[in-house]
GROMACS .gro file of N, CA and C in nm:
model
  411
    1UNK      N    1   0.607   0.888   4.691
    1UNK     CA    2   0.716   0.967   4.636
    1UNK      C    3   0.826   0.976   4.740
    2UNK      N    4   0.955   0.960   4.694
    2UNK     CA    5   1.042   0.940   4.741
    2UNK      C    6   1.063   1.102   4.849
    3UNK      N    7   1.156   1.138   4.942
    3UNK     CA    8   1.124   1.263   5.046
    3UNK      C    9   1.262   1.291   4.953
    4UNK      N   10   1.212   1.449   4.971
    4UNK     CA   11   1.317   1.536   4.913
    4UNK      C   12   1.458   1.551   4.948
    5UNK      N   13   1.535   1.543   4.911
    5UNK     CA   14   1.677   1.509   4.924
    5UNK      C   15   1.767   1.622   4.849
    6UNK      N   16   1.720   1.766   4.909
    6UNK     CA   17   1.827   1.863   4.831
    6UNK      C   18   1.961   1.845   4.812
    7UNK      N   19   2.013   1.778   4.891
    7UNK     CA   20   2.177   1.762   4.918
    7UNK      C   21   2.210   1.647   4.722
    8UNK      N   22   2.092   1.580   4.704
    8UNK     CA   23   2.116   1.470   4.605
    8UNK      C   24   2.068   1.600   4.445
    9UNK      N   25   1.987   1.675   4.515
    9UNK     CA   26   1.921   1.795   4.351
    9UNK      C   27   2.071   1.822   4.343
   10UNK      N   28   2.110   1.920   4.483
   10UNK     CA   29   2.227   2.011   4.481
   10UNK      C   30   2.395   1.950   4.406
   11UNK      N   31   2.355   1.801   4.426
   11UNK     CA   32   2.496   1.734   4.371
   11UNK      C   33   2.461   1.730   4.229
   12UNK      N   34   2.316   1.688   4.151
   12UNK     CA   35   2.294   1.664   4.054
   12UNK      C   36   2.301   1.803   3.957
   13UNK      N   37   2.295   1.859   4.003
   13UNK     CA   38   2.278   2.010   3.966
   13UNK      C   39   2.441   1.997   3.921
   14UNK      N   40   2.534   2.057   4.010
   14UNK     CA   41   2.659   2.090   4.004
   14UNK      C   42   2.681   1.979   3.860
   15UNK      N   43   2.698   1.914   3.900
   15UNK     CA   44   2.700   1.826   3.764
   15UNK      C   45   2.655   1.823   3.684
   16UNK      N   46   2.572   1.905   3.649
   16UNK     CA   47   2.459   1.925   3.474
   16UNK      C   48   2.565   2.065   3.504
   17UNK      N   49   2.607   2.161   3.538
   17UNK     CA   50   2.662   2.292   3.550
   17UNK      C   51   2.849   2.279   3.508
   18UNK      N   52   2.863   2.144   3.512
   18UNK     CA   53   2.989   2.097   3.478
   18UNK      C   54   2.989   2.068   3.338
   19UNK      N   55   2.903   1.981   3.320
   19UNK     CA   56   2.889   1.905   3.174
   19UNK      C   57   2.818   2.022   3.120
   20UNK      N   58   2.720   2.136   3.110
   20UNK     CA   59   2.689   2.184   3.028
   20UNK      C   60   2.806   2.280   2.992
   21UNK      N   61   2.842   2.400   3.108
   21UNK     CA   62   2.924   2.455   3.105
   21UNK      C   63   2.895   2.587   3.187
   22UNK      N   64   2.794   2.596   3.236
   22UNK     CA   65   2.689   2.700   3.300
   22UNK      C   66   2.565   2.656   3.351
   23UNK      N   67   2.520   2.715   3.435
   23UNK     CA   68   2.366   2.703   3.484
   23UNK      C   69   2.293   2.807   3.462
   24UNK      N   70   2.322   2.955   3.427
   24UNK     CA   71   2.255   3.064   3.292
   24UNK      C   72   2.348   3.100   3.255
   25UNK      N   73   2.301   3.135   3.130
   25UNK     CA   74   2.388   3.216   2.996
   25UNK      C   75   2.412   3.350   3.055
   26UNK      N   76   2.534   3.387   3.109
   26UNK     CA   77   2.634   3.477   3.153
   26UNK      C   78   2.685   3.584   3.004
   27UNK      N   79   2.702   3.545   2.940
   27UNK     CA   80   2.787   3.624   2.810
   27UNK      C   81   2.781   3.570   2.686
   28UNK      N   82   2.790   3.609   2.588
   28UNK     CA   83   2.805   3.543   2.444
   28UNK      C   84   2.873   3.429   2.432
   29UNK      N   85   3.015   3.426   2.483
   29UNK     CA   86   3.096   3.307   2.485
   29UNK      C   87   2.984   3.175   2.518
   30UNK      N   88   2.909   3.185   2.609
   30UNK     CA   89   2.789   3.079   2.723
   30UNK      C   90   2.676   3.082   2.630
   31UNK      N   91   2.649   3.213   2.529
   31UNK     CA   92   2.555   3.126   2.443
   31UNK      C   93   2.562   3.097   2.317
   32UNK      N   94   2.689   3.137   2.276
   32UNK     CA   95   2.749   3.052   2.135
   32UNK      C   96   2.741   2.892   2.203
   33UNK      N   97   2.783   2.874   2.313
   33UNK     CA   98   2.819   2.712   2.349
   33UNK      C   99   2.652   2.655   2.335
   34UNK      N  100   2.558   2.748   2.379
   34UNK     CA  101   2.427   2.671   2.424
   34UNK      C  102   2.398   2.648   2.303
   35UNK      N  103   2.390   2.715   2.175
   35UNK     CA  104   2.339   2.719   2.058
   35UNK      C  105   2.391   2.584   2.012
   36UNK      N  106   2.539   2.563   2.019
   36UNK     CA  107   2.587   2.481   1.971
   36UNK      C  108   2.540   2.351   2.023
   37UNK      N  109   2.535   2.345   2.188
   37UNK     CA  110   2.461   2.241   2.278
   37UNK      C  111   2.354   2.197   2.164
   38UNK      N  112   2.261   2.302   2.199
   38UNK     CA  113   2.097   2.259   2.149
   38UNK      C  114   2.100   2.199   2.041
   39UNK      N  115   2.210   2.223   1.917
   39UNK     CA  116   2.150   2.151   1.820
   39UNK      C  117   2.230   2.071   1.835
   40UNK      N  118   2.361   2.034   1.910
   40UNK     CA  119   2.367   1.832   1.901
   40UNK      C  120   2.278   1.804   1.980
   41UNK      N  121   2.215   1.855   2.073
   41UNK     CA  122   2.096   1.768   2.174
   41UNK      C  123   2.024   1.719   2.068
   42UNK      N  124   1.935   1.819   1.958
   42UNK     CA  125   1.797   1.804   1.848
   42UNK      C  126   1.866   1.648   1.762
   43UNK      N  127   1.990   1.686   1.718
   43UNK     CA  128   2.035   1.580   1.654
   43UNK      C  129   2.043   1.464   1.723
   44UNK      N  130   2.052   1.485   1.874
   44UNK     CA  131   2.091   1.327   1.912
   44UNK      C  132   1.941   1.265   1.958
   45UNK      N  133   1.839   1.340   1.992
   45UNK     CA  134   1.707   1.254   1.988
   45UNK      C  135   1.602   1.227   1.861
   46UNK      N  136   1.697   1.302   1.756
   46UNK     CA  137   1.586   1.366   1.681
   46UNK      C  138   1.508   1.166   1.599
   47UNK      N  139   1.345   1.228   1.576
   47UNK     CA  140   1.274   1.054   1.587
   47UNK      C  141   1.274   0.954   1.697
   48UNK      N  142   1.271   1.022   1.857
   48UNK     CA  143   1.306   0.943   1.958
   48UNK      C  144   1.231   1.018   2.040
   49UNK      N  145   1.070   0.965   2.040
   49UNK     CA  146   1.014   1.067   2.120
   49UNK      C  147   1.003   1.092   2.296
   50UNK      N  148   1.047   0.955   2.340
   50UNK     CA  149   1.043   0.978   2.477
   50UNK      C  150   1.216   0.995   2.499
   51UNK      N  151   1.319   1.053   2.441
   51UNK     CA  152   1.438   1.049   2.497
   51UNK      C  153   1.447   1.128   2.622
   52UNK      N  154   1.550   1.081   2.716
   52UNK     CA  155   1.543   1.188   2.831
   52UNK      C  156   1.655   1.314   2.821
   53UNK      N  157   1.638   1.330   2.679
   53UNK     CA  158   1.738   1.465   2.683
   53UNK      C  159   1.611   1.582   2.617
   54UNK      N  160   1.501   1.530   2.585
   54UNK     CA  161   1.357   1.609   2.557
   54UNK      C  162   1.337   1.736   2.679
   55UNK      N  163   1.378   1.659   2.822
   55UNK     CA  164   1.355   1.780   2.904
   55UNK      C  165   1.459   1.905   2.933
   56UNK      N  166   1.587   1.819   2.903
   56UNK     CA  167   1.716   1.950   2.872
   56UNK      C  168   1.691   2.032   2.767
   57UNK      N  169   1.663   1.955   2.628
   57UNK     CA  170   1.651   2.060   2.549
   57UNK      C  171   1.529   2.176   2.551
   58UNK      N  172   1.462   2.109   2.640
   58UNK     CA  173   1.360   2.273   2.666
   58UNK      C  174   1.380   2.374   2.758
   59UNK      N  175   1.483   2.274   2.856
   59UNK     CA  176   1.578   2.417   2.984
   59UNK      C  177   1.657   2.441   2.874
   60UNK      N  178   1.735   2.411   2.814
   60UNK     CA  179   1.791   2.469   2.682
   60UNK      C  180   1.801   2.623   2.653
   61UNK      N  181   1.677   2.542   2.584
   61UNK     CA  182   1.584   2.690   2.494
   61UNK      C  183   1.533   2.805   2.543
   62UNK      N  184   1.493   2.740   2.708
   62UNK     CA  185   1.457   2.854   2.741
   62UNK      C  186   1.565   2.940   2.810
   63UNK      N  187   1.672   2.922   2.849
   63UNK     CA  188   1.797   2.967   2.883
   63UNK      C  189   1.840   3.055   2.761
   64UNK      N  190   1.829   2.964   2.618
   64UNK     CA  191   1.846   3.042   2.502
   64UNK      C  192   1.750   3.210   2.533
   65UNK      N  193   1.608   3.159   2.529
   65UNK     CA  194   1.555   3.227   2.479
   65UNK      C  195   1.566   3.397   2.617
   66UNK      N  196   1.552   3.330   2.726
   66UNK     CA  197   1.603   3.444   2.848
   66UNK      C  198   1.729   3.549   2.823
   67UNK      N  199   1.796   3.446   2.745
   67UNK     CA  200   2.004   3.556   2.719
   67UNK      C  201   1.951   3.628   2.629
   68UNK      N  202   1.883   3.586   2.523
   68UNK     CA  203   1.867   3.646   2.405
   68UNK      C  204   1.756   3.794   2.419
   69UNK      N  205   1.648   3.778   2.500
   69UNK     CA  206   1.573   3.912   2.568
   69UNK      C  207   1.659   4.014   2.653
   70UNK      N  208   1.737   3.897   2.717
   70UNK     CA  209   1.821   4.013   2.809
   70UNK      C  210   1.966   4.095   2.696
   71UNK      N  211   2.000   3.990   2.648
   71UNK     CA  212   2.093   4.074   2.551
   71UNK      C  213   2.134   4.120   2.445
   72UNK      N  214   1.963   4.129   2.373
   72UNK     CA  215   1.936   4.142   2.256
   72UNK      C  216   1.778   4.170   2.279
   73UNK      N  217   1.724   4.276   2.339
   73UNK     CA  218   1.628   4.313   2.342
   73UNK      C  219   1.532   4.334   2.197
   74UNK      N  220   1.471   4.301   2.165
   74UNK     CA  221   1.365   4.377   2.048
   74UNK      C  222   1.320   4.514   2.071
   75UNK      N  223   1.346   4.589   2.001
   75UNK     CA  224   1.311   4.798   2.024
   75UNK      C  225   1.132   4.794   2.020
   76UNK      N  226   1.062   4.806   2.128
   76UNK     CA  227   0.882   4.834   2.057
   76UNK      C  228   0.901   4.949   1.955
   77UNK      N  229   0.846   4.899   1.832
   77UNK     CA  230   0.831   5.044   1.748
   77UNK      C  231   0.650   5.104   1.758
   78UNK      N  232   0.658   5.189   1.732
   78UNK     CA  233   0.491   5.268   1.721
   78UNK      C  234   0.502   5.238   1.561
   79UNK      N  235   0.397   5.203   1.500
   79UNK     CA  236   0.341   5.207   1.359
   79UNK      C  237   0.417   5.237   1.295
   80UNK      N  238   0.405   5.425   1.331
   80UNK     CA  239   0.465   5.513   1.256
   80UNK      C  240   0.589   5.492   1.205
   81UNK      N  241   0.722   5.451   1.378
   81UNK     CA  242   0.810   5.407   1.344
   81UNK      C  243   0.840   5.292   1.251
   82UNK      N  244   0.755   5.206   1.273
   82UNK     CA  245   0.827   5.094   1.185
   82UNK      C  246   0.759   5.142   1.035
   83UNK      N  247   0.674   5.211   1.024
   83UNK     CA  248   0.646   5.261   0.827
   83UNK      C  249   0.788   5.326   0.819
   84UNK      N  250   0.807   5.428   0.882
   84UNK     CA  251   0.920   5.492   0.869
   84UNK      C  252   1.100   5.380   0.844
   85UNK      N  253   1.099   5.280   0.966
   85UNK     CA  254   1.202   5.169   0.909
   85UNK      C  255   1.160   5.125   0.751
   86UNK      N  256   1.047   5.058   0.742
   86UNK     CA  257   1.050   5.022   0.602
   86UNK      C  258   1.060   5.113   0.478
   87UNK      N  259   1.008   5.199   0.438
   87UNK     CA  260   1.051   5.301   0.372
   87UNK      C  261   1.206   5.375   0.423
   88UNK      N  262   1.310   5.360   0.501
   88UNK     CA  263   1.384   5.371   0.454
   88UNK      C  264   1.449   5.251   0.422
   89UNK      N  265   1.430   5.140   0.453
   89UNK     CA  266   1.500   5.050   0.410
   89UNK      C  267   1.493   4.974   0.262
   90UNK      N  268   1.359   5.038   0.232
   90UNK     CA  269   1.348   4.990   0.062
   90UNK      C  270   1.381   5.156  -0.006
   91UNK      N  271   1.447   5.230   0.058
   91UNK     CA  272   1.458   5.385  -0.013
   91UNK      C  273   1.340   5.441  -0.072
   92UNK      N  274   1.223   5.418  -0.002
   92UNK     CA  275   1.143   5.527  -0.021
   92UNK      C  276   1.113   5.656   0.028
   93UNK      N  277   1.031   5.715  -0.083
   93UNK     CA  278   1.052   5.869  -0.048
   93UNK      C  279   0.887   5.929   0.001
   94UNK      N  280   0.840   5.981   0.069
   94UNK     CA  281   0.696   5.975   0.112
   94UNK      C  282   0.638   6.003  -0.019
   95UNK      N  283   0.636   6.007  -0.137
   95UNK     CA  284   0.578   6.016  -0.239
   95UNK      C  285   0.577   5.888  -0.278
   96UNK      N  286   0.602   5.779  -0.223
   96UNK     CA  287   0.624   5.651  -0.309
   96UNK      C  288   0.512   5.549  -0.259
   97UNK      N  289   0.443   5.619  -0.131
   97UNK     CA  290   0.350   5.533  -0.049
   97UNK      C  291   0.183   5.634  -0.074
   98UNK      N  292   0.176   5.553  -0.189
   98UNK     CA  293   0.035   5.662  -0.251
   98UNK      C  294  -0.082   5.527  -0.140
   99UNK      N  295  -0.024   5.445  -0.065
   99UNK     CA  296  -0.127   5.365  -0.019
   99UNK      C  297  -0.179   5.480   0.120
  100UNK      N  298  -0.096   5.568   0.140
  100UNK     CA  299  -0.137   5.655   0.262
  100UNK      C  300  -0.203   5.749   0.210
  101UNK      N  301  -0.196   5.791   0.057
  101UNK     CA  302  -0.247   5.934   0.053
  101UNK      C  303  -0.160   6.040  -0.036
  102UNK      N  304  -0.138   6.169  -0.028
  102UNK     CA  305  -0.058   6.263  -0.064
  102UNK      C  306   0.100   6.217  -0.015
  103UNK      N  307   0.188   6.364  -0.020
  103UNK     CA  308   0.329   6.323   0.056
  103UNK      C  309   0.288   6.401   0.163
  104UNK      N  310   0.192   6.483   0.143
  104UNK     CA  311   0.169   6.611   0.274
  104UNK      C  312   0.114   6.521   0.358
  105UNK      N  313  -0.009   6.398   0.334
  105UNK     CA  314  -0.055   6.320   0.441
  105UNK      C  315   0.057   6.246   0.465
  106UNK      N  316   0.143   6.161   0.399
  106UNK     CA  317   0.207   6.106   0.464
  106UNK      C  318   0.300   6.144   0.558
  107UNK      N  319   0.359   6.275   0.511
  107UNK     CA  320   0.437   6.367   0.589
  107UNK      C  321   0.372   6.402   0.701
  108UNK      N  322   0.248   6.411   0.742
  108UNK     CA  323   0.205   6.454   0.858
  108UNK      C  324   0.174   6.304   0.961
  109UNK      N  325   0.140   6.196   0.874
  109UNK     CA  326   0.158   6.061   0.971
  109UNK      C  327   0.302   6.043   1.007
  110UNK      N  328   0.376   6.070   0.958
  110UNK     CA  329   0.521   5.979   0.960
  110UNK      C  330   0.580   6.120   1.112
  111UNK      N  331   0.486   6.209   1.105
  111UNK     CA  332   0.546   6.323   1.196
  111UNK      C  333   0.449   6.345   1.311
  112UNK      N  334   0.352   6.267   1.337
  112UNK     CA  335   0.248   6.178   1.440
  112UNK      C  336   0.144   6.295   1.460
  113UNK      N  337   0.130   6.351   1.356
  113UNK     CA  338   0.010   6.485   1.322
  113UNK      C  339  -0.104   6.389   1.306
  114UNK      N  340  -0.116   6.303   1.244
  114UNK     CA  341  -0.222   6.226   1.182
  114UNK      C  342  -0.215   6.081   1.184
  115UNK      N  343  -0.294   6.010   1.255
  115UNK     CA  344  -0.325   5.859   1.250
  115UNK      C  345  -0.338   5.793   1.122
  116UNK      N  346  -0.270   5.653   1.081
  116UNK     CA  347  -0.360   5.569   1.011
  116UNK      C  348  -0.505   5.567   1.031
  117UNK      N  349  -0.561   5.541   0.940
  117UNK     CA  350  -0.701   5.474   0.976
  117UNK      C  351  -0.692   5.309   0.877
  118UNK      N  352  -0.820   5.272   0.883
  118UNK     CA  353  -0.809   5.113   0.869
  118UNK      C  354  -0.813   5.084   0.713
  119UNK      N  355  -0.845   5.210   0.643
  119UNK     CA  356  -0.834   5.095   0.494
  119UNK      C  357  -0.660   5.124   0.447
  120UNK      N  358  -0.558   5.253   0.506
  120UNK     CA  359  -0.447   5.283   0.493
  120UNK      C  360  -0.356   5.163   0.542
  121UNK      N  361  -0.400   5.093   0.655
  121UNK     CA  362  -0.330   5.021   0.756
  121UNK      C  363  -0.315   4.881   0.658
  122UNK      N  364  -0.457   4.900   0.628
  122UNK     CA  365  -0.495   4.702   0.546
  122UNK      C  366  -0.394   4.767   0.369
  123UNK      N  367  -0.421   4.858   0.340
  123UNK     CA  368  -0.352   4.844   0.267
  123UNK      C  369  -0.160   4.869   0.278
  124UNK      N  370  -0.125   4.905   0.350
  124UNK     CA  371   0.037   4.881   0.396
  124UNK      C  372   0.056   4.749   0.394
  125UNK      N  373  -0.038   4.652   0.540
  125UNK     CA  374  -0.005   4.547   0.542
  125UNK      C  375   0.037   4.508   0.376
  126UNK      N  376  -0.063   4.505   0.311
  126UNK     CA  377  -0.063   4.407   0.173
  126UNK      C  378   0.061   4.428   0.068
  127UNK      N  379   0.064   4.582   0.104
  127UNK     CA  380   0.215   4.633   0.005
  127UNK      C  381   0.288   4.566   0.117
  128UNK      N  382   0.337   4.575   0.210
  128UNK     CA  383   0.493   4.546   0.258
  128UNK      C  384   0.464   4.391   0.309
  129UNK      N  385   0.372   4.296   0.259
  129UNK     CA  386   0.343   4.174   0.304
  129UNK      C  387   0.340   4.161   0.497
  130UNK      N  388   0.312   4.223   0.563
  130UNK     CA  389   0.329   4.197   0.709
  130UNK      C  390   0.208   4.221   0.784
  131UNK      N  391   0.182   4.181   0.913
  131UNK     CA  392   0.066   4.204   0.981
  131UNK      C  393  -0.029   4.373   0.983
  132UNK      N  394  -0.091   4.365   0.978
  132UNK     CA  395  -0.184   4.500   1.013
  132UNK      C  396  -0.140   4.565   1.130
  133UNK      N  397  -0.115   4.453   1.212
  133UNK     CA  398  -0.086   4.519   1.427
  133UNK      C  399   0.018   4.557   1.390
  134UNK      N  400   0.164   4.582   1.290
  134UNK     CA  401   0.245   4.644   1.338
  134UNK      C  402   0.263   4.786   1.262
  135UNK      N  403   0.160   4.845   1.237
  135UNK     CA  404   0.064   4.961   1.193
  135UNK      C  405  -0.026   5.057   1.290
  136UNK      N  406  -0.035   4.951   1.442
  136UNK     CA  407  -0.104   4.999   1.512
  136UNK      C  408  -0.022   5.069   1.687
  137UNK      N  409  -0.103   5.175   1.715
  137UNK     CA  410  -0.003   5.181   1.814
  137UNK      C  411  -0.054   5.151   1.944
   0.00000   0.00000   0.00000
């Protein structure tokens, strides 16, 4: 293997930082461009499995995917919270989720008096079509 030659990374570098337009996604402006990057990259190998733009588009993505945690975090919800997002977002009223029980039980889960237990949980999942774990806290 050839001996390391930072001075030749360090030139090659500057130059992928020219042509891309950045070396990380700094601001929205830097990742509207990457978005746009990535998918002419997909288009320009796409059915070309050894192309050598296969390894950009995965510094890519993951550049994508780093801006997008840092500047667009996902909120952790507790159970509770996210029953509570879905019922308001389909306008329900705690009387409308007879899969929990009364409105008084539900009123006392949705107000963290009282846990799901597991046949309440399996049945949410099935009404609101989504995993069981995001039922759990």
């Amino acid at each position: 293997m050839e001996a390391l030659n930072v001075a030749k990374v360090k030139a090659a570098w500057a130059g992928l930082e020219r042509a891309v337009g950045f070396s990380e996604i700094a601001d929205e402006r830097q990742y509207d461009h990457a978005l746009a990057l990535i998918e002419a990259m997909i288009d320009e190998v796409r059915g070309a499995d050894r192309h050598p733009l296969h390894a950009g588009i995965r510094w890519l993505a993951q550049e994508i995917e780093s801006w997008e945690s840092r500047a667009h975090p996902v909120p952790v919800l507790s159970g509770r919270e996210f029953l509570r997002s879905l019922m308001a977002e389909q306008g329900l009223k705690q009387s409308d989720v007879p899969e929990i029980g009364t409105q008084g039980v539900v009123s006392e889960v949705l107000a963290g008096k009282r846990s799901l237990n597991a046949r309440q949980i399996s049945a949410l999942a099935k009404r609101f079509r989504v995993s069981a774990d995001v039922f759990l806290d």
